[in-house]
Amino acid sequence: MQKKIVVLPGDGIGPEVIAEAIKVLDEVASLYGHQFEYEYDTVGGKALDEFGVPLREETLERCKQADAVLLGAVGGPKWDTLPGHLRPEMALLGLRKGLGLFANLRPVEVFGPVVETSTIKKEVVEGVDLLVVRELTGGLYFGKKERSTSAEGLDQAIDELIYNEHEVERIAKVAFEAARVRRKKVTSIDKANVLESGRLWREVVTKVHQQYQDVELEHMLVDNAAMQLIRNPKQFDVLVTENMFGDILSDEASMLAGSIGLMPSASLSDEAGKGMYEPVHGSAPDIAGQGKANPLATILSAAMLLRYSFGLQEEATLIEDAVKSVLDAGVRTGDLATSGESITGTEQMGEYIVQELRKSKVTQ
Ligand code: IPM
Ligand code: MN
């Protein structure tokens, strides 16, 4: 198989974790005889420094032409005081909107051996296997933003929250389809007791459900969902929700797995195979450049890329199994180590995964 991947390392720990994911992809390519061609480009704070904008038109164009996009992270304190449209995060939003990536899949699987890392009781998190399906191109993130002055002369700000039925319908379908090949349950999360957009959300999801009678549908208010995620996360299979709620709940859910450093994501459009893959964590400027970051979320994102964009199921599973084996063997980056455990660096962790891939491919 011959494929072109645009690689956007970005800021902070982005370049470090991306380097390890590329090592892993290269190893998979050589084990299976694929050819992955990488086109590197600059986004986020680095692009602001070099080109004065977080995302260049030509970068977006390059991503549109590619078979898939792999992204590290964007942002950092250096660019935090810039006006909204010039923040590094705008690169992410521009890519999501520009590539039509409305469906964001964020799986949370609690890997047995790191169950001790979670701050939540072992019996609560052990065996958690859920999928957050986050709407990614609508809602507050993309509504009109405005500053004005109130009648009393006070500075005020407006963020507009709009959803239309088509946007809700297509993300609901993604959730039901995903549930069909999992445990057949969808929890749709909204704030229908207060927000009109929440009431539309609930109506449309209920309507789409008529085509998926083999899947159980439950509606849950977002505040309750935040509580249930900690109280009894095993009740969930697929959670589907709007952009902002999905952002917040997926960070919360990541802590079930012990560390956000283990959380991959896929962002998909309705164009078959097109997608962008990135770790859920940010650029972590506090540990950038020190070789401390956990590369597993990015490595697992590369596995999702192989699965969803290239249809390479076996290769994806090989990577996921390698991650489990290495964690089983007790290898820990700083975010995963409990006191007394020795700490492995970013590069070394990547190296362990590569070695594990070689070993397991040979014994297959
Ligand atoms: C995420 C991030 C982004 C978001 C930020 C960096 C814009 O937190 O992917 O979850 O809010 O979507
Ligand atoms: Mn987030």
mmCIF file of N, CA, C and O in Angstrom, residues 19-89:
data_model
loop_
_atom_site.group_PDB
_atom_site.id
_atom_site.type_symbol
_atom_site.label_atom_id
_atom_site.label_comp_id
_atom_site.label_asym_id
_atom_site.label_seq_id
_atom_site.Cartn_x
_atom_site.Cartn_y
_atom_site.Cartn_z
ATOM 1 N N ALA A 19 7.593 12.288 16.587
ATOM 2 C CA ALA A 19 8.783 11.546 16.143
ATOM 3 C C ALA A 19 8.644 10.060 16.493
ATOM 4 O O ALA A 19 9.005 9.180 15.698
ATOM 5 N N GLU A 20 8.091 9.781 17.659
ATOM 6 C CA GLU A 20 7.931 8.371 18.069
ATOM 7 C C GLU A 20 6.836 7.675 17.263
ATOM 8 O O GLU A 20 6.976 6.506 16.897
ATOM 9 N N ALA A 21 5.760 8.397 16.982
ATOM 10 C CA ALA A 21 4.684 7.800 16.174
ATOM 11 C C ALA A 21 5.180 7.485 14.762
ATOM 12 O O ALA A 21 4.815 6.460 14.178
ATOM 13 N N ILE A 22 6.051 8.356 14.241
ATOM 14 C CA ILE A 22 6.600 8.111 12.891
ATOM 15 C C ILE A 22 7.510 6.876 12.912
ATOM 16 O O ILE A 22 7.486 6.049 11.994
ATOM 17 N N LYS A 23 8.289 6.734 13.980
ATOM 18 C CA LYS A 23 9.115 5.524 14.115
ATOM 19 C C LYS A 23 8.251 4.276 14.042
ATOM 20 O O LYS A 23 8.585 3.295 13.378
ATOM 21 N N VAL A 24 7.118 4.344 14.738
ATOM 22 C CA VAL A 24 6.198 3.200 14.782
ATOM 23 C C VAL A 24 5.583 2.950 13.400
ATOM 24 O O VAL A 24 5.527 1.809 12.925
ATOM 25 N N LEU A 25 5.159 4.026 12.725
ATOM 26 C CA LEU A 25 4.582 3.859 11.383
ATOM 27 C C LEU A 25 5.611 3.282 10.415
ATOM 28 O O LEU A 25 5.306 2.424 9.583
ATOM 29 N N ASP A 26 6.854 3.763 10.536
ATOM 30 C CA ASP A 26 7.923 3.242 9.671
ATOM 31 C C ASP A 26 8.135 1.753 9.897
ATOM 32 O O ASP A 26 8.349 0.989 8.959
ATOM 33 N N GLU A 27 8.088 1.364 11.151
ATOM 34 C CA GLU A 27 8.281 -0.049 11.466
ATOM 35 C C GLU A 27 7.145 -0.895 10.877
ATOM 36 O O GLU A 27 7.391 -1.943 10.266
ATOM 37 N N VAL A 28 5.920 -0.415 11.030
ATOM 38 C CA VAL A 28 4.768 -1.125 10.458
ATOM 39 C C VAL A 28 4.918 -1.218 8.938
ATOM 40 O O VAL A 28 4.698 -2.269 8.340
ATOM 41 N N ALA A 29 5.338 -0.101 8.323
ATOM 42 C CA ALA A 29 5.511 -0.096 6.865
ATOM 43 C C ALA A 29 6.523 -1.155 6.452
ATOM 44 O O ALA A 29 6.300 -1.911 5.497
ATOM 45 N N SER A 30 7.626 -1.237 7.177
ATOM 46 C CA SER A 30 8.648 -2.194 6.751
ATOM 47 C C SER A 30 8.223 -3.634 7.067
ATOM 48 O O SER A 30 8.493 -4.539 6.292
ATOM 49 N N LEU A 31 7.494 -3.843 8.158
ATOM 50 C CA LEU A 31 7.037 -5.204 8.477
ATOM 51 C C LEU A 31 6.011 -5.722 7.468
ATOM 52 O O LEU A 31 5.957 -6.909 7.172
ATOM 53 N N TYR A 32 5.174 -4.812 6.956
ATOM 54 C CA TYR A 32 4.088 -5.248 6.071
ATOM 55 C C TYR A 32 4.305 -4.878 4.603
ATOM 56 O O TYR A 32 3.432 -5.104 3.767
ATOM 57 N N GLY A 33 5.419 -4.219 4.304
ATOM 58 C CA GLY A 33 5.689 -3.848 2.915
ATOM 59 C C GLY A 33 4.826 -2.702 2.398
ATOM 60 O O GLY A 33 4.469 -2.668 1.225
ATOM 61 N N HIS A 34 4.463 -1.757 3.275
ATOM 62 C CA HIS A 34 3.726 -0.570 2.813
ATOM 63 C C HIS A 34 4.709 0.570 2.575
ATOM 64 O O HIS A 34 5.824 0.565 3.085
ATOM 65 N N GLN A 35 4.221 1.565 1.825
ATOM 66 C CA GLN A 35 5.039 2.768 1.660
ATOM 67 C C GLN A 35 4.256 3.976 2.134
ATOM 68 O O GLN A 35 3.237 4.331 1.553
ATOM 69 N N PHE A 36 4.726 4.565 3.229
ATOM 70 C CA PHE A 36 4.102 5.786 3.718
ATOM 71 C C PHE A 36 5.039 6.948 3.406
ATOM 72 O O PHE A 36 6.199 6.956 3.815
ATOM 73 N N GLU A 37 4.488 7.923 2.674
ATOM 74 C CA GLU A 37 5.291 9.107 2.364
ATOM 75 C C GLU A 37 4.809 10.238 3.277
ATOM 76 O O GLU A 37 3.603 10.467 3.391
ATOM 77 N N TYR A 38 5.745 10.885 3.952
ATOM 78 C CA TYR A 38 5.362 11.949 4.900
ATOM 79 C C TYR A 38 5.660 13.316 4.309
ATOM 80 O O TYR A 38 6.725 13.543 3.754
ATOM 81 N N GLU A 39 4.699 14.221 4.472
ATOM 82 C CA GLU A 39 4.935 15.611 4.080
ATOM 83 C C GLU A 39 4.807 16.449 5.342
ATOM 84 O O GLU A 39 3.714 16.575 5.897
ATOM 85 N N TYR A 40 5.917 16.990 5.830
ATOM 86 C CA TYR A 40 5.878 17.776 7.063
ATOM 87 C C TYR A 40 5.453 19.210 6.772
ATOM 88 O O TYR A 40 5.828 19.779 5.751
ATOM 89 N N ASP A 41 4.675 19.771 7.672
ATOM 90 C CA ASP A 41 4.296 21.179 7.525
ATOM 91 C C ASP A 41 4.201 21.821 8.920
ATOM 92 O O ASP A 41 4.189 21.127 9.932
ATOM 93 N N THR A 42 4.161 23.149 8.911
ATOM 94 C CA THR A 42 4.203 23.914 10.156
ATOM 95 C C THR A 42 2.843 24.524 10.466
ATOM 96 O O THR A 42 2.262 25.184 9.611
ATOM 97 N N VAL A 43 2.353 24.290 11.686
ATOM 98 C CA VAL A 43 1.093 24.917 12.120
ATOM 99 C C VAL A 43 1.233 25.430 13.553
ATOM 100 O O VAL A 43 2.217 25.142 14.235
ATOM 101 N N GLY A 44 0.233 26.172 14.000
ATOM 102 C CA GLY A 44 0.178 26.619 15.397
ATOM 103 C C GLY A 44 1.122 27.770 15.682
ATOM 104 O O GLY A 44 1.329 28.651 14.847
ATOM 105 N N GLY A 45 1.696 27.776 16.887
ATOM 106 C CA GLY A 45 2.582 28.859 17.304
ATOM 107 C C GLY A 45 3.783 29.003 16.372
ATOM 108 O O GLY A 45 4.191 30.117 16.029
ATOM 109 N N LYS A 46 4.342 27.870 15.956
ATOM 110 C CA LYS A 46 5.489 27.912 15.048
ATOM 111 C C LYS A 46 5.145 28.612 13.741
ATOM 112 O O LYS A 46 5.946 29.364 13.189
ATOM 113 N N ALA A 47 3.945 28.351 13.240
ATOM 114 C CA ALA A 47 3.523 28.990 11.991
ATOM 115 C C ALA A 47 3.297 30.488 12.212
ATOM 116 O O ALA A 47 3.586 31.301 11.332
ATOM 117 N N LEU A 48 2.816 30.843 13.400
ATOM 118 C CA LEU A 48 2.651 32.261 13.727
ATOM 119 C C LEU A 48 3.998 32.967 13.708
ATOM 120 O O LEU A 48 4.149 34.056 13.159
ATOM 121 N N ASP A 49 5.003 32.323 14.325
ATOM 122 C CA ASP A 49 6.342 32.900 14.355
ATOM 123 C C ASP A 49 6.934 33.032 12.950
ATOM 124 O O ASP A 49 7.538 34.028 12.603
ATOM 125 N N GLU A 50 6.752 31.989 12.145
ATOM 126 C CA GLU A 50 7.393 31.961 10.828
ATOM 127 C C GLU A 50 6.628 32.710 9.757
ATOM 128 O O GLU A 50 7.209 33.339 8.881
ATOM 129 N N PHE A 51 5.293 32.575 9.800
ATOM 130 C CA PHE A 51 4.495 33.113 8.690
ATOM 131 C C PHE A 51 3.457 34.147 9.113
ATOM 132 O O PHE A 51 2.732 34.684 8.294
ATOM 133 N N GLY A 52 3.305 34.343 10.437
ATOM 134 C CA GLY A 52 2.347 35.353 10.902
ATOM 135 C C GLY A 52 0.912 34.858 10.984
ATOM 136 O O GLY A 52 0.013 35.616 11.355
ATOM 137 N N VAL A 53 0.671 33.606 10.619
ATOM 138 C CA VAL A 53 -0.674 33.022 10.760
ATOM 139 C C VAL A 53 -0.548 31.610 11.324
ATOM 140 O O VAL A 53 0.445 30.925 11.076
ATOM 141 N N PRO A 54 -1.570 31.145 12.091
ATOM 142 C CA PRO A 54 -1.476 29.800 12.667
ATOM 143 C C PRO A 54 -1.642 28.667 11.642
ATOM 144 O O PRO A 54 -1.119 27.566 11.837
ATOM 145 N N LEU A 55 -2.375 28.970 10.568
ATOM 146 C CA LEU A 55 -2.614 27.937 9.538
ATOM 147 C C LEU A 55 -2.600 28.600 8.171
ATOM 148 O O LEU A 55 -3.427 29.470 7.887
ATOM 149 N N ARG A 56 -1.643 28.178 7.327
ATOM 150 C CA ARG A 56 -1.587 28.769 5.994
ATOM 151 C C ARG A 56 -2.557 28.060 5.057
ATOM 152 O O ARG A 56 -2.802 26.865 5.197
ATOM 153 N N GLU A 57 -3.065 28.809 4.101
ATOM 154 C CA GLU A 57 -3.970 28.255 3.088
ATOM 155 C C GLU A 57 -3.326 27.044 2.402
ATOM 156 O O GLU A 57 -3.962 26.019 2.187
ATOM 157 N N GLU A 58 -2.034 27.164 2.084
ATOM 158 C CA GLU A 58 -1.368 26.063 1.376
ATOM 159 C C GLU A 58 -1.238 24.812 2.249
ATOM 160 O O GLU A 58 -1.221 23.693 1.735
ATOM 161 N N THR A 59 -1.165 25.007 3.555
ATOM 162 C CA THR A 59 -1.116 23.844 4.455
ATOM 163 C C THR A 59 -2.446 23.105 4.418
ATOM 164 O O THR A 59 -2.494 21.869 4.316
ATOM 165 N N LEU A 60 -3.532 23.873 4.500
ATOM 166 C CA LEU A 60 -4.868 23.277 4.434
ATOM 167 C C LEU A 60 -5.040 22.529 3.108
ATOM 168 O O LEU A 60 -5.536 21.394 3.071
ATOM 169 N N GLU A 61 -4.586 23.141 2.045
ATOM 170 C CA GLU A 61 -4.685 22.524 0.712
ATOM 171 C C GLU A 61 -3.913 21.197 0.669
ATOM 172 O O GLU A 61 -4.399 20.185 0.173
ATOM 173 N N ARG A 62 -2.721 21.226 1.226
ATOM 174 C CA ARG A 62 -1.884 20.022 1.282
ATOM 175 C C ARG A 62 -2.607 18.900 2.057
ATOM 176 O O ARG A 62 -2.587 17.749 1.648
ATOM 177 N N CYS A 63 -3.246 19.287 3.143
ATOM 178 C CA CYS A 63 -3.982 18.292 3.945
ATOM 179 C C CYS A 63 -5.156 17.717 3.164
ATOM 180 O O CYS A 63 -5.454 16.530 3.263
ATOM 181 N N LYS A 64 -5.812 18.574 2.387
ATOM 182 C CA LYS A 64 -6.941 18.102 1.577
ATOM 183 C C LYS A 64 -6.475 17.067 0.554
ATOM 184 O O LYS A 64 -7.189 16.122 0.237
ATOM 185 N N GLN A 65 -5.276 17.259 0.032
ATOM 186 C CA GLN A 65 -4.758 16.350 -1.012
ATOM 187 C C GLN A 65 -4.247 15.035 -0.422
ATOM 188 O O GLN A 65 -4.152 14.038 -1.135
ATOM 189 N N ALA A 66 -3.912 15.040 0.847
ATOM 190 C CA ALA A 66 -3.257 13.864 1.439
ATOM 191 C C ALA A 66 -4.261 12.756 1.755
ATOM 192 O O ALA A 66 -5.470 12.961 1.740
ATOM 193 N N ASP A 67 -3.741 11.556 2.052
ATOM 194 C CA ASP A 67 -4.607 10.441 2.427
ATOM 195 C C ASP A 67 -4.986 10.506 3.903
ATOM 196 O O ASP A 67 -5.996 9.933 4.306
ATOM 197 N N ALA A 68 -4.179 11.183 4.714
ATOM 198 C CA ALA A 68 -4.490 11.341 6.140
ATOM 199 C C ALA A 68 -3.561 12.404 6.727
ATOM 200 O O ALA A 68 -2.521 12.728 6.143
ATOM 201 N N VAL A 69 -3.960 12.933 7.883
ATOM 202 C CA VAL A 69 -3.153 13.945 8.569
ATOM 203 C C VAL A 69 -2.868 13.470 9.993
ATOM 204 O O VAL A 69 -3.762 12.986 10.686
ATOM 205 N N LEU A 70 -1.608 13.606 10.399
ATOM 206 C CA LEU A 70 -1.224 13.259 11.770
ATOM 207 C C LEU A 70 -0.713 14.526 12.450
ATOM 208 O O LEU A 70 0.207 15.177 11.942
ATOM 209 N N LEU A 71 -1.329 14.900 13.569
ATOM 210 C CA LEU A 71 -0.979 16.162 14.226
ATOM 211 C C LEU A 71 -0.507 15.932 15.661
ATOM 212 O O LEU A 71 -1.017 15.047 16.344
ATOM 213 N N GLY A 72 0.480 16.718 16.090
ATOM 214 C CA GLY A 72 0.980 16.609 17.462
ATOM 215 C C GLY A 72 0.137 17.438 18.421
ATOM 216 O O GLY A 72 -0.835 16.960 18.988
ATOM 217 N N ALA A 73 0.490 18.690 18.590
ATOM 218 C CA ALA A 73 -0.272 19.580 19.475
ATOM 219 C C ALA A 73 0.079 21.016 19.107
ATOM 220 O O ALA A 73 1.146 21.264 18.537
ATOM 221 N N VAL A 74 -0.793 21.954 19.438
ATOM 222 C CA VAL A 74 -0.486 23.360 19.191
ATOM 223 C C VAL A 74 -0.709 24.184 20.457
ATOM 224 O O VAL A 74 -1.469 23.801 21.331
ATOM 225 N N GLY A 75 -0.013 25.314 20.523
ATOM 226 C CA GLY A 75 -0.242 26.258 21.608
ATOM 227 C C GLY A 75 0.918 26.346 22.576
ATOM 228 O O GLY A 75 1.813 25.497 22.593
ATOM 229 N N GLY A 76 0.899 27.415 23.389
ATOM 230 C CA GLY A 76 1.943 27.619 24.381
ATOM 231 C C GLY A 76 1.841 29.017 24.941
ATOM 232 O O GLY A 76 1.197 29.889 24.333
ATOM 233 N N PRO A 77 2.468 29.252 26.096
ATOM 234 C CA PRO A 77 2.313 30.544 26.784
ATOM 235 C C PRO A 77 2.778 31.737 25.943
ATOM 236 O O PRO A 77 2.243 32.830 26.057
ATOM 237 N N LYS A 78 3.753 31.477 25.072
ATOM 238 C CA LYS A 78 4.300 32.545 24.242
ATOM 239 C C LYS A 78 3.230 33.238 23.394
ATOM 240 O O LYS A 78 3.336 34.420 23.085
ATOM 241 N N TRP A 79 2.204 32.471 23.010
ATOM 242 C CA TRP A 79 1.188 33.024 22.108
ATOM 243 C C TRP A 79 -0.148 33.268 22.801
ATOM 244 O O TRP A 79 -1.149 33.539 22.151
ATOM 245 N N ASP A 80 -0.172 33.175 24.140
ATOM 246 C CA ASP A 80 -1.431 33.229 24.879
ATOM 247 C C ASP A 80 -2.100 34.596 24.904
ATOM 248 O O ASP A 80 -3.291 34.701 25.186
ATOM 249 N N THR A 81 -1.331 35.637 24.631
ATOM 250 C CA THR A 81 -1.930 36.969 24.730
ATOM 251 C C THR A 81 -2.340 37.537 23.376
ATOM 252 O O THR A 81 -2.819 38.662 23.287
ATOM 253 N N LEU A 82 -2.182 36.735 22.336
ATOM 254 C CA LEU A 82 -2.569 37.207 20.998
ATOM 255 C C LEU A 82 -4.096 37.265 20.894
ATOM 256 O O LEU A 82 -4.793 36.534 21.592
ATOM 257 N N PRO A 83 -4.614 38.121 19.997
ATOM 258 C CA PRO A 83 -6.071 38.163 19.813
ATOM 259 C C PRO A 83 -6.596 36.821 19.282
ATOM 260 O O PRO A 83 -5.851 36.068 18.644
ATOM 261 N N GLY A 84 -7.885 36.538 19.583
ATOM 262 C CA GLY A 84 -8.518 35.247 19.280
ATOM 263 C C GLY A 84 -8.173 34.650 17.930
ATOM 264 O O GLY A 84 -7.796 33.482 17.833
ATOM 265 N N HIS A 85 -8.247 35.436 16.857
ATOM 266 C CA HIS A 85 -8.057 34.861 15.515
ATOM 267 C C HIS A 85 -6.594 34.539 15.231
ATOM 268 O O HIS A 85 -6.273 33.921 14.230
ATOM 269 N N LEU A 86 -5.693 34.992 16.097
ATOM 270 C CA LEU A 86 -4.266 34.717 15.895
ATOM 271 C C LEU A 86 -3.709 33.783 16.965
ATOM 272 O O LEU A 86 -2.509 33.766 17.230
ATOM 273 N N ARG A 87 -4.558 33.007 17.570
ATOM 274 C CA ARG A 87 -4.049 32.050 18.555
ATOM 275 C C ARG A 87 -3.691 30.750 17.842
ATOM 276 O O ARG A 87 -4.306 30.382 16.851
ATOM 277 N N PRO A 88 -2.674 30.034 18.335
ATOM 278 C CA PRO A 88 -2.270 28.777 17.696
ATOM 279 C C PRO A 88 -3.434 27.799 17.539
ATOM 280 O O PRO A 88 -3.509 27.066 16.550
ATOM 281 N N GLU A 89 -4.360 27.808 18.526
ATOM 282 C CA GLU A 89 -5.504 26.896 18.489
ATOM 283 C C GLU A 89 -6.341 27.069 17.222
ATOM 284 O O GLU A 89 -7.051 26.157 16.808
#
